[in-house]
Amino acid sequence: MKINANFKSFAALNFDASKYIASPSYGVNRFMLDRIGNEKARATTIVEYQPKSSFPEHEHIGGEEFLVLSGTFKDQFGEFSAGTYVRNPIGSKHSPWVDEDGCVIMVKLLQMAEIRRVF
C-alpha cells in the first residue's frame, strides 16, 4: 500500500474521523497520512483507541514516535496523557491499551535508522 509515498512531492490532507480504517485489533482505528507497506509499514498515522481497547504486543523494527492528542495512552512503560511525546527505540516492544477515556495519537513508524556517522 502506498499513500503519499513520494517524499519529493508536497502533500496535505484534512483529517476526517469518518474515514478511519479498522486495524487488526478491535476498537483501534487508523487514519493514514502516509504509508509505504502493509501491516508493517513506514507510516504516519492518526490512531484512535476506542474506550477499553488494546493492541497486542508488537515490535517496532524501525522505532516509533507518537504524540498523544487526546485521552491517555497506556503500556507497560507508563501512562501518557494528552500532549505527551513518546519515542520507542528500534527493536522495542509494547502492548498498549486504553481505559474508559479512549485515546487518539499521531504516530510515526519505521522512520528511524541507526546513525552510522557523526555530524
C-alpha positions as protocol buffer text, in pm:
chain_id: "A"
residue {
  index: 1
  type: MET
  ca { x: 0 y: 0 z: 0 }
}
residue {
  index: 2
  type: LYS
  ca { x: 127 y: 347 z: -85 }
}
residue {
  index: 3
  type: ILE
  ca { x: -30 y: 667 z: 44 }
}
residue {
  index: 4
  type: ASN
  ca { x: 151 y: 999 z: -10 }
}
residue {
  index: 5
  type: ALA
  ca { x: 466 y: 792 z: -66 }
}
residue {
  index: 6
  type: ASN
  ca { x: 651 y: 1034 z: -294 }
}
residue {
  index: 7
  type: PHE
  ca { x: 864 y: 1231 z: -49 }
}
residue {
  index: 8
  type: LYS
  ca { x: 976 y: 1469 z: -322 }
}
residue {
  index: 9
  type: SER
  ca { x: 620 y: 1599 z: -360 }
}
residue {
  index: 10
  type: PHE
  ca { x: 412 y: 1828 z: -141 }
}
residue {
  index: 11
  type: ALA
  ca { x: 127 y: 1651 z: 41 }
}
residue {
  index: 12
  type: ALA
  ca { x: -159 y: 1789 z: 250 }
}
residue {
  index: 13
  type: LEU
  ca { x: -461 y: 1612 z: 398 }
}
residue {
  index: 14
  type: ASN
  ca { x: -757 y: 1721 z: 606 }
}
residue {
  index: 15
  type: PHE
  ca { x: -827 y: 1482 z: 891 }
}
residue {
  index: 16
  type: ASP
  ca { x: -1174 y: 1327 z: 865 }
}
residue {
  index: 17
  type: ALA
  ca { x: -1274 y: 1098 z: 1154 }
}
residue {
  index: 18
  type: SER
  ca { x: -1544 y: 942 z: 933 }
}
residue {
  index: 19
  type: LYS
  ca { x: -1263 y: 792 z: 721 }
}
residue {
  index: 20
  type: TYR
  ca { x: -1092 y: 589 z: 993 }
}
residue {
  index: 21
  type: ILE
  ca { x: -996 y: 236 z: 879 }
}
residue {
  index: 22
  type: ALA
  ca { x: -1024 y: -51 z: 1126 }
}
residue {
  index: 23
  type: SER
  ca { x: -692 y: -201 z: 1238 }
}
residue {
  index: 24
  type: PRO
  ca { x: -648 y: -575 z: 1306 }
}
residue {
  index: 25
  type: SER
  ca { x: -736 y: -504 z: 1673 }
}
residue {
  index: 26
  type: TYR
  ca { x: -1100 y: -444 z: 1763 }
}
residue {
  index: 27
  type: GLY
  ca { x: -1163 y: -85 z: 1871 }
}
residue {
  index: 28
  type: VAL
  ca { x: -840 y: 52 z: 1723 }
}
residue {
  index: 29
  type: ASN
  ca { x: -883 y: 259 z: 1405 }
}
residue {
  index: 30
  type: ARG
  ca { x: -642 y: 442 z: 1175 }
}
residue {
  index: 31
  type: PHE
  ca { x: -643 y: 747 z: 951 }
}
residue {
  index: 32
  type: MET
  ca { x: -339 y: 709 z: 727 }
}
residue {
  index: 33
  type: LEU
  ca { x: -144 y: 1022 z: 643 }
}
residue {
  index: 34
  type: ASP
  ca { x: 142 y: 850 z: 462 }
}
residue {
  index: 35
  type: ARG
  ca { x: 228 y: 484 z: 426 }
}
residue {
  index: 36
  type: ILE
  ca { x: 467 y: 256 z: 241 }
}
residue {
  index: 37
  type: GLY
  ca { x: 388 y: -108 z: 312 }
}
residue {
  index: 38
  type: ASN
  ca { x: 108 y: -318 z: 452 }
}
residue {
  index: 39
  type: GLU
  ca { x: 74 y: -402 z: 823 }
}
residue {
  index: 40
  type: LYS
  ca { x: 446 y: -346 z: 896 }
}
residue {
  index: 41
  type: ALA
  ca { x: 496 y: -15 z: 718 }
}
residue {
  index: 42
  type: ARG
  ca { x: 681 y: 312 z: 717 }
}
residue {
  index: 43
  type: ALA
  ca { x: 386 y: 524 z: 817 }
}
residue {
  index: 44
  type: THR
  ca { x: 249 y: 840 z: 970 }
}
residue {
  index: 45
  type: THR
  ca { x: -98 y: 774 z: 1109 }
}
residue {
  index: 46
  type: ILE
  ca { x: -363 y: 913 z: 1340 }
}
residue {
  index: 47
  type: VAL
  ca { x: -477 y: 623 z: 1558 }
}
residue {
  index: 48
  type: GLU
  ca { x: -799 y: 617 z: 1757 }
}
residue {
  index: 49
  type: TYR
  ca { x: -824 y: 378 z: 2051 }
}
residue {
  index: 50
  type: GLN
  ca { x: -1189 y: 347 z: 2146 }
}
residue {
  index: 51
  type: PRO
  ca { x: -1263 y: 316 z: 2521 }
}
residue {
  index: 52
  type: LYS
  ca { x: -1127 y: -3 z: 2678 }
}
residue {
  index: 53
  type: SER
  ca { x: -946 y: -116 z: 2361 }
}
residue {
  index: 54
  type: SER
  ca { x: -596 y: -258 z: 2326 }
}
residue {
  index: 55
  type: PHE
  ca { x: -337 y: -370 z: 2073 }
}
residue {
  index: 56
  type: PRO
  ca { x: -140 y: -693 z: 2116 }
}
residue {
  index: 57
  type: GLU
  ca { x: 233 y: -692 z: 2187 }
}
residue {
  index: 58
  type: HIS
  ca { x: 431 y: -589 z: 1881 }
}
residue {
  index: 59
  type: GLU
  ca { x: 786 y: -494 z: 1794 }
}
residue {
  index: 60
  type: HIS
  ca { x: 894 y: -166 z: 1637 }
}
residue {
  index: 61
  type: ILE
  ca { x: 1162 y: -278 z: 1394 }
}
residue {
  index: 62
  type: GLY
  ca { x: 1224 y: 82 z: 1287 }
}
residue {
  index: 63
  type: GLY
  ca { x: 1128 y: 255 z: 1609 }
}
residue {
  index: 64
  type: GLU
  ca { x: 814 y: 450 z: 1692 }
}
residue {
  index: 65
  type: GLU
  ca { x: 733 y: 809 z: 1781 }
}
residue {
  index: 66
  type: PHE
  ca { x: 392 y: 929 z: 1891 }
}
residue {
  index: 67
  type: LEU
  ca { x: 214 y: 1231 z: 2030 }
}
residue {
  index: 68
  type: VAL
  ca { x: -95 y: 1179 z: 2244 }
}
residue {
  index: 69
  type: LEU
  ca { x: -365 y: 1411 z: 2108 }
}
residue {
  index: 70
  type: SER
  ca { x: -644 y: 1319 z: 2350 }
}
residue {
  index: 71
  type: GLY
  ca { x: -713 y: 1072 z: 2628 }
}
residue {
  index: 72
  type: THR
  ca { x: -447 y: 860 z: 2798 }
}
residue {
  index: 73
  type: PHE
  ca { x: -229 y: 603 z: 2618 }
}
residue {
  index: 74
  type: LYS
  ca { x: -100 y: 322 z: 2840 }
}
residue {
  index: 75
  type: ASP
  ca { x: 154 y: 46 z: 2805 }
}
residue {
  index: 76
  type: GLN
  ca { x: 386 y: -147 z: 3034 }
}
residue {
  index: 77
  type: PHE
  ca { x: 619 y: 157 z: 3046 }
}
residue {
  index: 78
  type: GLY
  ca { x: 370 y: 415 z: 3169 }
}
residue {
  index: 79
  type: GLU
  ca { x: 60 y: 626 z: 3127 }
}
residue {
  index: 80
  type: PHE
  ca { x: 87 y: 909 z: 2877 }
}
residue {
  index: 81
  type: SER
  ca { x: -175 y: 1186 z: 2878 }
}
residue {
  index: 82
  type: ALA
  ca { x: -269 y: 1435 z: 2605 }
}
residue {
  index: 83
  type: GLY
  ca { x: 29 y: 1645 z: 2498 }
}
residue {
  index: 84
  type: THR
  ca { x: 290 y: 1377 z: 2578 }
}
residue {
  index: 85
  type: TYR
  ca { x: 553 y: 1285 z: 2316 }
}
residue {
  index: 86
  type: VAL
  ca { x: 694 y: 931 z: 2335 }
}
residue {
  index: 87
  type: ARG
  ca { x: 983 y: 774 z: 2140 }
}
residue {
  index: 88
  type: ASN
  ca { x: 1031 y: 397 z: 2146 }
}
residue {
  index: 89
  type: PRO
  ca { x: 1368 y: 287 z: 2003 }
}
residue {
  index: 90
  type: ILE
  ca { x: 1437 y: 40 z: 1725 }
}
residue {
  index: 91
  type: GLY
  ca { x: 1358 y: -313 z: 1843 }
}
residue {
  index: 92
  type: SER
  ca { x: 1132 y: -203 z: 2129 }
}
residue {
  index: 93
  type: LYS
  ca { x: 814 y: -397 z: 2211 }
}
residue {
  index: 94
  type: HIS
  ca { x: 498 y: -296 z: 2392 }
}
residue {
  index: 95
  type: SER
  ca { x: 131 y: -388 z: 2446 }
}
residue {
  index: 96
  type: PRO
  ca { x: -76 y: -67 z: 2454 }
}
residue {
  index: 97
  type: TRP
  ca { x: -426 y: -23 z: 2595 }
}
residue {
  index: 98
  type: VAL
  ca { x: -665 y: 250 z: 2699 }
}
residue {
  index: 99
  type: ASP
  ca { x: -929 y: 277 z: 2969 }
}
residue {
  index: 100
  type: GLU
  ca { x: -1271 y: 447 z: 2963 }
}
residue {
  index: 101
  type: ASP
  ca { x: -1142 y: 776 z: 2818 }
}
residue {
  index: 102
  type: GLY
  ca { x: -1012 y: 623 z: 2493 }
}
residue {
  index: 103
  type: CYS
  ca { x: -720 y: 787 z: 2320 }
}
residue {
  index: 104
  type: VAL
  ca { x: -607 y: 945 z: 1994 }
}
residue {
  index: 105
  type: ILE
  ca { x: -239 y: 955 z: 1894 }
}
residue {
  index: 106
  type: MET
  ca { x: -40 y: 1065 z: 1593 }
}
residue {
  index: 107
  type: VAL
  ca { x: 225 y: 800 z: 1533 }
}
residue {
  index: 108
  type: LYS
  ca { x: 530 y: 768 z: 1306 }
}
residue {
  index: 109
  type: LEU
  ca { x: 658 y: 416 z: 1244 }
}
residue {
  index: 110
  type: LEU
  ca { x: 968 y: 268 z: 1081 }
}
residue {
  index: 111
  type: GLN
  ca { x: 1132 y: 606 z: 1035 }
}
residue {
  index: 112
  type: MET
  ca { x: 1444 y: 566 z: 1245 }
}
residue {
  index: 113
  type: ALA
  ca { x: 1775 y: 439 z: 1121 }
}
residue {
  index: 114
  type: GLU
  ca { x: 2094 y: 355 z: 1301 }
}
residue {
  index: 115
  type: ILE
  ca { x: 2327 y: 655 z: 1274 }
}
residue {
  index: 116
  type: ARG
  ca { x: 2644 y: 545 z: 1100 }
}
residue {
  index: 117
  type: ARG
  ca { x: 2835 y: 872 z: 1103 }
}
residue {
  index: 118
  type: VAL
  ca { x: 2884 y: 1164 z: 1338 }
}
residue {
  index: 119
  type: PHE
  ca { x: 2770 y: 1508 z: 1226 }
}
